[in-house]
Coordinates of C-alpha atoms in Angstrom, one line a residue:
X7 CA -35.7 1.0 6.1
X8 CA -33.3 0.5 3.2
X9 CA -30.3 2.8 3.1
X10 CA -30.7 5.5 0.5
X11 CA -28.1 5.6 -2.3
X12 CA -26.0 8.6 -2.8
X13 CA -25.6 9.9 -6.3
X14 CA -22.3 11.7 -5.5
X15 CA -19.1 9.7 -4.9
X16 CA -20.4 7.0 -2.7
X17 CA -16.9 6.1 -1.5
X18 CA -17.2 9.1 0.8
X19 CA -20.4 7.9 2.4
X20 CA -19.1 4.6 3.8
X21 CA -15.9 3.4 5.6
X22 CA -16.2 -0.1 3.9
X23 CA -14.2 -1.2 0.9
X24 CA -16.4 -2.5 -1.9
X25 CA -15.7 -4.7 -4.9
X26 CA -15.5 -1.6 -7.1
X27 CA -12.8 -0.2 -4.8
X28 CA -10.8 -3.5 -5.2
X29 CA -11.2 -3.5 -8.9
X30 CA -10.1 0.2 -9.1
X31 CA -7.0 -0.4 -7.0
X32 CA -6.0 -3.5 -9.0
X33 CA -6.4 -1.7 -12.3
X34 CA -4.5 1.4 -11.1
X35 CA -1.6 -0.7 -9.7
X36 CA -1.2 -2.7 -13.0
X37 CA -1.4 0.5 -15.1
X38 CA 1.0 2.3 -12.7
X39 CA 3.5 -0.6 -12.9
X40 CA 3.4 -0.6 -16.7
X41 CA 3.5 3.2 -17.1
X42 CA 6.3 3.8 -14.7
X43 CA 8.1 0.7 -15.9
X44 CA 8.7 2.5 -19.2
X45 CA 11.3 4.6 -17.4
X46 CA 13.4 1.4 -16.8
X47 CA 12.5 -0.8 -19.7
X48 CA 15.4 0.2 -22.0
X49 CA 18.1 -0.3 -19.4
X50 CA 18.8 -4.0 -20.4
X51 CA 18.2 -3.2 -24.1
X52 CA 20.9 -0.6 -24.5
X53 CA 23.2 -2.9 -26.4
X54 CA 20.4 -4.2 -28.7
X55 CA 19.2 -0.6 -29.4
X56 CA 22.8 0.4 -30.3
X57 CA 23.2 -2.5 -32.6
X58 CA 19.8 -1.9 -34.3
X59 CA 20.4 1.8 -35.0
X60 CA 24.2 1.8 -35.3
X61 CA 25.0 3.9 -32.3
X62 CA 27.4 3.5 -29.4
X63 CA 25.9 2.1 -26.1
X64 CA 26.4 5.5 -24.4
X65 CA 24.3 7.1 -27.1
X66 CA 21.8 4.3 -27.1
X67 CA 21.2 5.0 -23.4
X68 CA 19.6 8.3 -24.4
X69 CA 16.5 6.3 -25.2
X70 CA 16.0 6.1 -21.5
X71 CA 17.1 9.7 -20.8
X72 CA 14.7 11.1 -23.4
X73 CA 11.8 9.4 -21.7
X74 CA 13.0 10.3 -18.2
X75 CA 13.5 14.1 -18.7
X76 CA 10.1 14.4 -20.5
X77 CA 8.5 12.3 -17.9
X78 CA 9.7 14.5 -15.0
X79 CA 8.9 17.7 -16.9
X80 CA 5.4 16.4 -17.8
X81 CA 4.4 16.3 -14.1
X82 CA 4.7 20.1 -14.0
X83 CA 3.0 20.6 -17.4
X84 CA 0.1 18.2 -17.0
X85 CA 0.0 17.6 -13.2
X86 CA -3.0 20.0 -12.6
X87 CA -5.1 18.8 -15.4
X88 CA -7.3 16.5 -13.3
X89 CA -7.9 19.3 -10.8
X90 CA -9.8 21.1 -13.6
X91 CA -11.2 18.3 -15.8
X92 CA -11.7 15.4 -13.4
X93 CA -9.5 12.4 -12.4
X94 CA -11.3 9.7 -14.4
X95 CA -11.4 11.7 -17.7
X96 CA -7.7 12.7 -17.4
X97 CA -6.5 9.2 -16.5
X98 CA -8.4 7.6 -19.4
X99 CA -7.2 10.1 -21.9
X100 CA -3.6 9.9 -20.6
X101 CA -3.5 6.1 -20.9
X102 CA -5.0 6.4 -24.5
X103 CA -2.3 8.9 -25.4
X104 CA 0.4 6.7 -23.8
X105 CA -0.8 3.8 -25.9
X106 CA -0.5 5.8 -29.1
X107 CA 2.9 7.1 -28.2
X108 CA 4.1 3.6 -27.3
X109 CA 2.9 2.4 -30.7
X110 CA 4.9 5.2 -32.3
X111 CA 8.0 4.2 -30.4
X112 CA 7.7 0.7 -31.8
X113 CA 7.5 2.0 -35.4
X114 CA 10.3 4.5 -35.5
X115 CA 12.8 4.0 -38.3
X116 CA 15.8 5.9 -37.1
X117 CA 17.4 6.7 -33.7
X118 CA 16.6 10.4 -33.9
X119 CA 12.9 9.6 -34.4
X120 CA 13.1 7.0 -31.6
X121 CA 14.3 9.7 -29.1
X122 CA 11.5 12.0 -30.2
X123 CA 8.9 9.3 -29.8
X124 CA 10.3 8.3 -26.4
X125 CA 10.1 12.0 -25.2
X126 CA 6.5 12.1 -26.4
X127 CA 5.9 8.8 -24.6
X128 CA 7.3 10.3 -21.4
X129 CA 5.1 13.3 -21.6
X130 CA 2.0 11.2 -22.1
X131 CA 3.0 8.8 -19.3
X132 CA 3.5 11.6 -16.8
X133 CA -0.3 12.3 -16.9
X134 CA -1.1 9.1 -15.1
X135 CA 0.7 9.1 -11.7
X136 CA -0.6 12.3 -10.1
X137 CA -4.1 11.9 -11.3
X138 CA -4.1 8.2 -10.1
X139 CA -2.9 9.1 -6.7
X140 CA -5.5 11.8 -6.3
X141 CA -8.2 9.4 -7.4
X142 CA -7.1 6.9 -4.7
X143 CA -7.1 9.5 -2.0
X144 CA -10.6 10.6 -3.0
X145 CA -12.4 7.4 -4.0
X146 CA -11.3 5.2 -1.1
X147 CA -13.0 5.5 2.3
X148 CA -10.8 7.5 4.7
X149 CA -9.6 4.6 6.9
X150 CA -8.4 2.8 3.8
X151 CA -6.7 5.6 2.0
X152 CA -3.2 4.9 3.5
X153 CA -3.5 1.3 2.3
X154 CA -4.4 2.6 -1.2
X155 CA -1.4 4.9 -1.3
X156 CA 0.9 2.1 -0.1
X157 CA -0.4 -0.2 -2.8
X158 CA 0.2 2.5 -5.5
X159 CA 3.7 3.2 -4.1
X160 CA 4.5 -0.5 -4.1
X161 CA 3.5 -0.7 -7.8
X162 CA 5.6 2.3 -8.7
X163 CA 8.6 0.9 -6.8
X164 CA 8.4 -2.6 -8.2
X165 CA 8.2 -1.2 -11.7
X166 CA 12.0 -0.7 -11.7
X167 CA 13.0 -4.4 -11.3
X168 CA 9.9 -5.8 -13.0
X169 CA 10.3 -3.8 -16.2
X170 CA 14.0 -4.7 -16.5
X171 CA 13.2 -8.3 -15.8
X172 CA 10.6 -8.3 -18.5
X173 CA 12.8 -6.7 -21.0
X174 CA 15.8 -9.0 -20.3
X175 CA 13.9 -12.2 -20.1
X176 CA 11.5 -11.8 -23.0
X177 CA 14.1 -11.9 -25.7
X178 CA 12.0 -9.3 -27.7
X179 CA 13.4 -6.2 -29.3
X180 CA 12.4 -2.7 -28.1
X181 CA 9.9 -2.4 -31.1
X182 CA 8.3 -5.7 -30.3
X183 CA 7.9 -4.9 -26.6
X184 CA 6.3 -1.5 -27.4
X185 CA 3.9 -3.0 -29.9
X186 CA 2.9 -5.7 -27.3
X187 CA 2.5 -3.1 -24.5
X188 CA 0.5 -0.5 -26.4
X189 CA -2.9 -2.5 -26.4
X190 CA -2.5 -3.0 -22.6
X191 CA -2.7 0.7 -22.0
X192 CA -6.0 0.9 -24.0
X193 CA -7.4 -2.1 -22.0
X194 CA -6.4 -0.3 -18.8
X195 CA -8.1 2.9 -19.9
X196 CA -11.3 1.0 -20.7
X197 CA -11.3 -0.8 -17.4
X198 CA -10.8 2.4 -15.4
X199 CA -13.6 4.1 -17.3
X200 CA -16.0 1.7 -15.7
X201 CA -14.2 1.2 -12.3
X202 CA -13.7 4.9 -11.4
X203 CA -16.8 6.8 -10.4
X204 CA -15.5 10.0 -8.6
X205 CA -16.8 13.3 -10.0
X206 CA -14.3 15.9 -11.2
X207 CA -13.1 18.6 -8.8
X208 CA -15.0 21.2 -10.8
X209 CA -18.2 19.5 -9.5
X210 CA -17.2 19.7 -5.9
X211 CA -18.9 22.4 -3.8
X212 CA -16.6 25.2 -2.9
X213 CA -14.0 24.5 -5.5
X214 CA -11.4 27.2 -5.7
X215 CA -10.6 29.1 -8.9
X216 CA -7.6 27.9 -10.9
X217 CA -5.3 30.7 -9.7
X218 CA -5.8 30.0 -5.9
X219 CA -4.3 26.5 -5.5
X220 CA -0.7 27.4 -6.3
X221 CA -0.7 30.2 -3.7
X222 CA -2.1 28.0 -1.0
X223 CA 0.4 25.3 -1.7
X224 CA 3.3 27.7 -1.2
X225 CA 1.9 28.8 2.1
X226 CA 2.0 25.3 3.5
X227 CA 5.5 24.6 5.0
X228 CA 4.7 20.9 5.4
X229 CA 4.0 20.5 1.7
X230 CA 7.2 22.4 0.8
X231 CA 9.2 20.2 3.2
X232 CA 7.7 17.1 1.6
X233 CA 8.7 18.3 -1.9
X234 CA 12.2 18.9 -0.7
X235 CA 12.4 15.5 1.0
X236 CA 11.2 13.9 -2.3
X237 CA 14.4 15.2 -4.0
X238 CA 16.5 13.1 -1.6
X239 CA 14.7 9.7 -1.7
X240 CA 15.6 8.4 -5.2
X241 CA 18.8 10.5 -5.2
X242 CA 20.1 8.4 -2.3
X243 CA 18.7 5.2 -3.8
X244 CA 20.5 5.7 -7.1
X245 CA 23.7 6.9 -5.5
X246 CA 23.8 3.7 -3.5
X247 CA 23.6 1.4 -6.5
X248 CA 26.0 3.7 -8.4
X249 CA 28.5 3.2 -5.6
X250 CA 28.0 -0.5 -5.5
X251 CA 28.5 -0.8 -9.2
X252 CA 31.7 1.4 -9.0
X253 CA 33.3 -0.4 -6.0
X254 CA 32.1 -4.0 -6.7
X255 CA 35.5 -5.2 -8.0
X256 CA 37.4 -3.9 -5.1
X257 CA 34.9 -5.1 -2.5
X258 CA 34.3 -8.5 -4.1
X259 CA 30.5 -8.2 -4.3
X260 CA 28.1 -9.0 -7.0
X261 CA 26.1 -5.8 -7.8
X262 CA 23.2 -8.0 -9.0
X263 CA 23.1 -9.9 -5.7
X264 CA 23.0 -6.6 -3.8
X265 CA 20.0 -5.5 -5.9
X266 CA 18.2 -8.7 -5.5
X267 CA 18.8 -8.7 -1.7
X268 CA 16.9 -5.4 -1.4
X269 CA 13.9 -6.4 -3.5
X270 CA 11.8 -8.2 -0.7
X271 CA 12.2 -5.2 1.5
X272 CA 10.1 -3.1 -0.9
X273 CA 7.1 -4.9 0.6
X274 CA 7.5 -2.5 3.6
X275 CA 5.4 -0.2 1.5
X276 CA 2.5 -2.1 3.0
X277 CA 3.6 -1.3 6.5
X278 CA 3.3 2.4 5.7
X279 CA -0.5 2.3 5.9
X280 CA -0.8 1.1 9.6
X281 CA 2.1 3.3 10.6
X282 CA 0.5 6.4 9.0
X283 CA -2.8 5.6 10.8
X284 CA -1.0 5.3 14.1
X285 CA 1.6 8.1 13.9
X286 CA 0.7 10.2 10.9
X287 CA 2.1 10.2 7.3
X288 CA 4.8 12.8 8.1
X289 CA 6.3 10.7 10.9
X290 CA 6.1 7.6 8.7
X291 CA 7.9 9.4 5.9
X292 CA 10.5 10.8 8.3
X293 CA 11.2 7.3 9.8
X294 CA 11.7 6.0 6.3
X295 CA 14.1 8.8 5.5
X296 CA 16.1 8.0 8.6
X297 CA 16.2 4.3 7.9
X298 CA 17.5 5.1 4.4
X299 CA 20.2 7.4 5.8
X300 CA 21.3 4.7 8.2
X301 CA 21.5 2.2 5.3
X302 CA 23.8 4.6 3.4
X303 CA 25.9 5.0 6.5
X304 CA 26.4 1.3 6.7
X305 CA 27.3 1.2 3.0
X306 CA 30.0 3.7 3.6
X307 CA 31.8 1.1 5.8
X308 CA 32.4 -0.7 2.5
X309 CA 32.1 -4.3 3.9
X310 CA 30.5 -6.9 1.6
X311 CA 28.1 -8.3 4.2
X312 CA 27.1 -4.8 5.3
X313 CA 26.3 -3.8 1.7
X314 CA 23.7 -6.6 1.6
X315 CA 22.2 -5.4 4.8
X316 CA 22.3 -1.8 3.6
X317 CA 20.5 -2.8 0.4
X318 CA 17.6 -4.3 2.4
X319 CA 17.5 -1.4 4.8
X320 CA 17.6 1.2 2.0
X321 CA 14.8 -0.5 0.1
X322 CA 12.7 -0.7 3.3
X323 CA 13.4 3.0 4.1
X324 CA 12.4 4.1 0.6
X325 CA 9.3 1.9 0.7
X326 CA 8.2 3.7 3.8
X327 CA 9.2 7.2 2.8
X328 CA 7.5 7.3 -0.6
X329 CA 3.9 6.5 0.5
X330 CA 4.5 8.6 3.7
X331 CA 5.4 11.6 1.6
X332 CA 2.6 11.0 -0.9
X333 CA 0.1 10.8 1.9
X334 CA 1.6 13.9 3.6
X335 CA 1.2 16.0 0.4
X336 CA -2.3 14.5 -0.5
X337 CA -3.7 15.0 3.0
X338 CA -2.5 18.6 3.4
X339 CA -3.6 19.7 -0.1
X340 CA -7.3 20.5 -0.7
X341 CA -9.3 18.7 -3.4
X342 CA -8.9 21.5 -6.0
X343 CA -5.1 21.5 -5.8
X344 CA -4.3 17.9 -4.8
X345 CA -3.2 16.7 -8.3
X346 CA -1.0 19.8 -8.7
X347 CA 0.7 19.2 -5.4
X348 CA 1.3 15.6 -6.2
X349 CA 2.6 16.5 -9.6
X350 CA 5.3 18.7 -8.1
X351 CA 6.1 16.0 -5.5
X352 CA 6.5 13.4 -8.3
X353 CA 8.6 15.9 -10.4
X354 CA 10.9 16.3 -7.4
X355 CA 11.2 12.6 -6.8
X356 CA 12.3 11.9 -10.4
X357 CA 14.4 15.0 -10.6
X358 CA 16.4 13.6 -7.7
X359 CA 16.8 10.3 -9.5
X360 CA 17.9 12.1 -12.7
X361 CA 20.5 14.2 -10.8
X362 CA 22.0 11.2 -9.0
X363 CA 24.2 9.6 -11.8
X364 CA 26.3 12.7 -12.7
X365 CA 26.6 13.8 -9.1
X366 CA 27.5 10.3 -8.0
X367 CA 30.4 10.4 -10.6
X368 CA 31.5 13.7 -9.2
X369 CA 31.4 12.5 -5.6
X370 CA 33.4 9.4 -6.5
X371 CA 36.3 11.6 -7.5
X372 CA 36.4 13.0 -3.9
X373 CA 36.1 9.8 -1.9
X374 CA 34.3 6.5 -2.2
X375 CA 32.5 7.0 1.1
X376 CA 31.2 10.4 -0.2
X377 CA 28.9 8.5 -2.6
X378 CA 26.9 7.3 0.4
X379 CA 27.6 9.8 3.2
X380 CA 26.5 12.9 1.2
X381 CA 23.0 11.5 0.3
X382 CA 22.8 10.1 3.9
X383 CA 23.2 13.6 5.3
X384 CA 20.6 15.0 2.8
X385 CA 18.1 12.4 3.9
X386 CA 18.6 13.2 7.6
X387 CA 18.2 16.9 6.9
X388 CA 15.0 16.2 4.9
X389 CA 13.6 14.1 7.8
X390 CA 14.3 16.8 10.3
X391 CA 12.8 19.5 8.1
X392 CA 9.6 17.4 7.5
X393 CA 9.1 16.8 11.3
X394 CA 9.6 20.5 12.2
X395 CA 7.4 22.0 9.5
X396 CA 4.5 19.5 9.9
X397 CA 4.4 20.1 13.6
X398 CA 4.3 23.8 13.2
X399 CA 1.8 24.1 10.4
X400 CA -1.8 22.8 10.6
X401 CA -3.3 20.5 8.1
X402 CA -6.1 22.0 6.1
X403 CA -9.6 20.9 7.2

């Protein structure tokens, strides 16, 4: 007898990946890489932006800061939208809005308007990550969800070097890059409209009212610990490279070589899926946090060879911690509050990255090793807190 077809979210009815799942993941990864890449795209273009608008390089760097602050804040403002209006609808509208904002960035005639457009672009871009992660955890069959989260995490992590490489090697101005990227977001929105088939949470049986999710999140110690741990991940990552940049002349190392040495280790994001299946996402995340802390401890020894090893270890630790934390939050949150929980997680992640540069400068005035030992200690505390709270609190059924 032929198997009857379900009319509601067929990905929950089978443990097998389909062609639609593969297309969905590929589209989400490409969109994630290009959306998150906007955070790093202006880094190699600071001098060109300064020359174009007649501002100093330090002021030109605000083109990245304007995007980053709005991007982080947007997770809190828009993070819960897909809980109420559906993952697919919010993702498609968010990508369309990002396309429009990206077009505006490319057309701005003055530096002040450029900053305003970049802030708008950051707000629009922030709609995508939490909704996309929620879609992955709901659309994919349960055995394959850790792999989906790892793939999305890998795309988000690779966005940093890939966006800078694109901007530096293309030879295009910021305006030309934005005008070239804007249509890509529209194409991504169109593709995801056809590839995504999950219903909105408002259609799920037993969906909680809008006021309930926030209360339930605050009662889960494991989710709170994961949010706190997220603050330390990119904080330690950025502090490491700030320290390398500051001490490179004394140590005789090439900062670019240190960065490149750590790139292949980002592929450890794919190891997070089997580790999460075997040991659980919280243990996987905690292991990644400990590895990152050990890497920073090695860096504090300030030996050129150890800095290269530390770069690879740190990238591997971050690559394991990020998908592990995402899966911890996503698995413990219910369907009606999953996007909100992931939005707060992502806000914490990028808040840590934003706090790192000024705090790293302050730590450097105390001692060079403090640049690495302080974030290492924070990572270890975060790992311990995550293990304790996830063992004491039960995951929602």
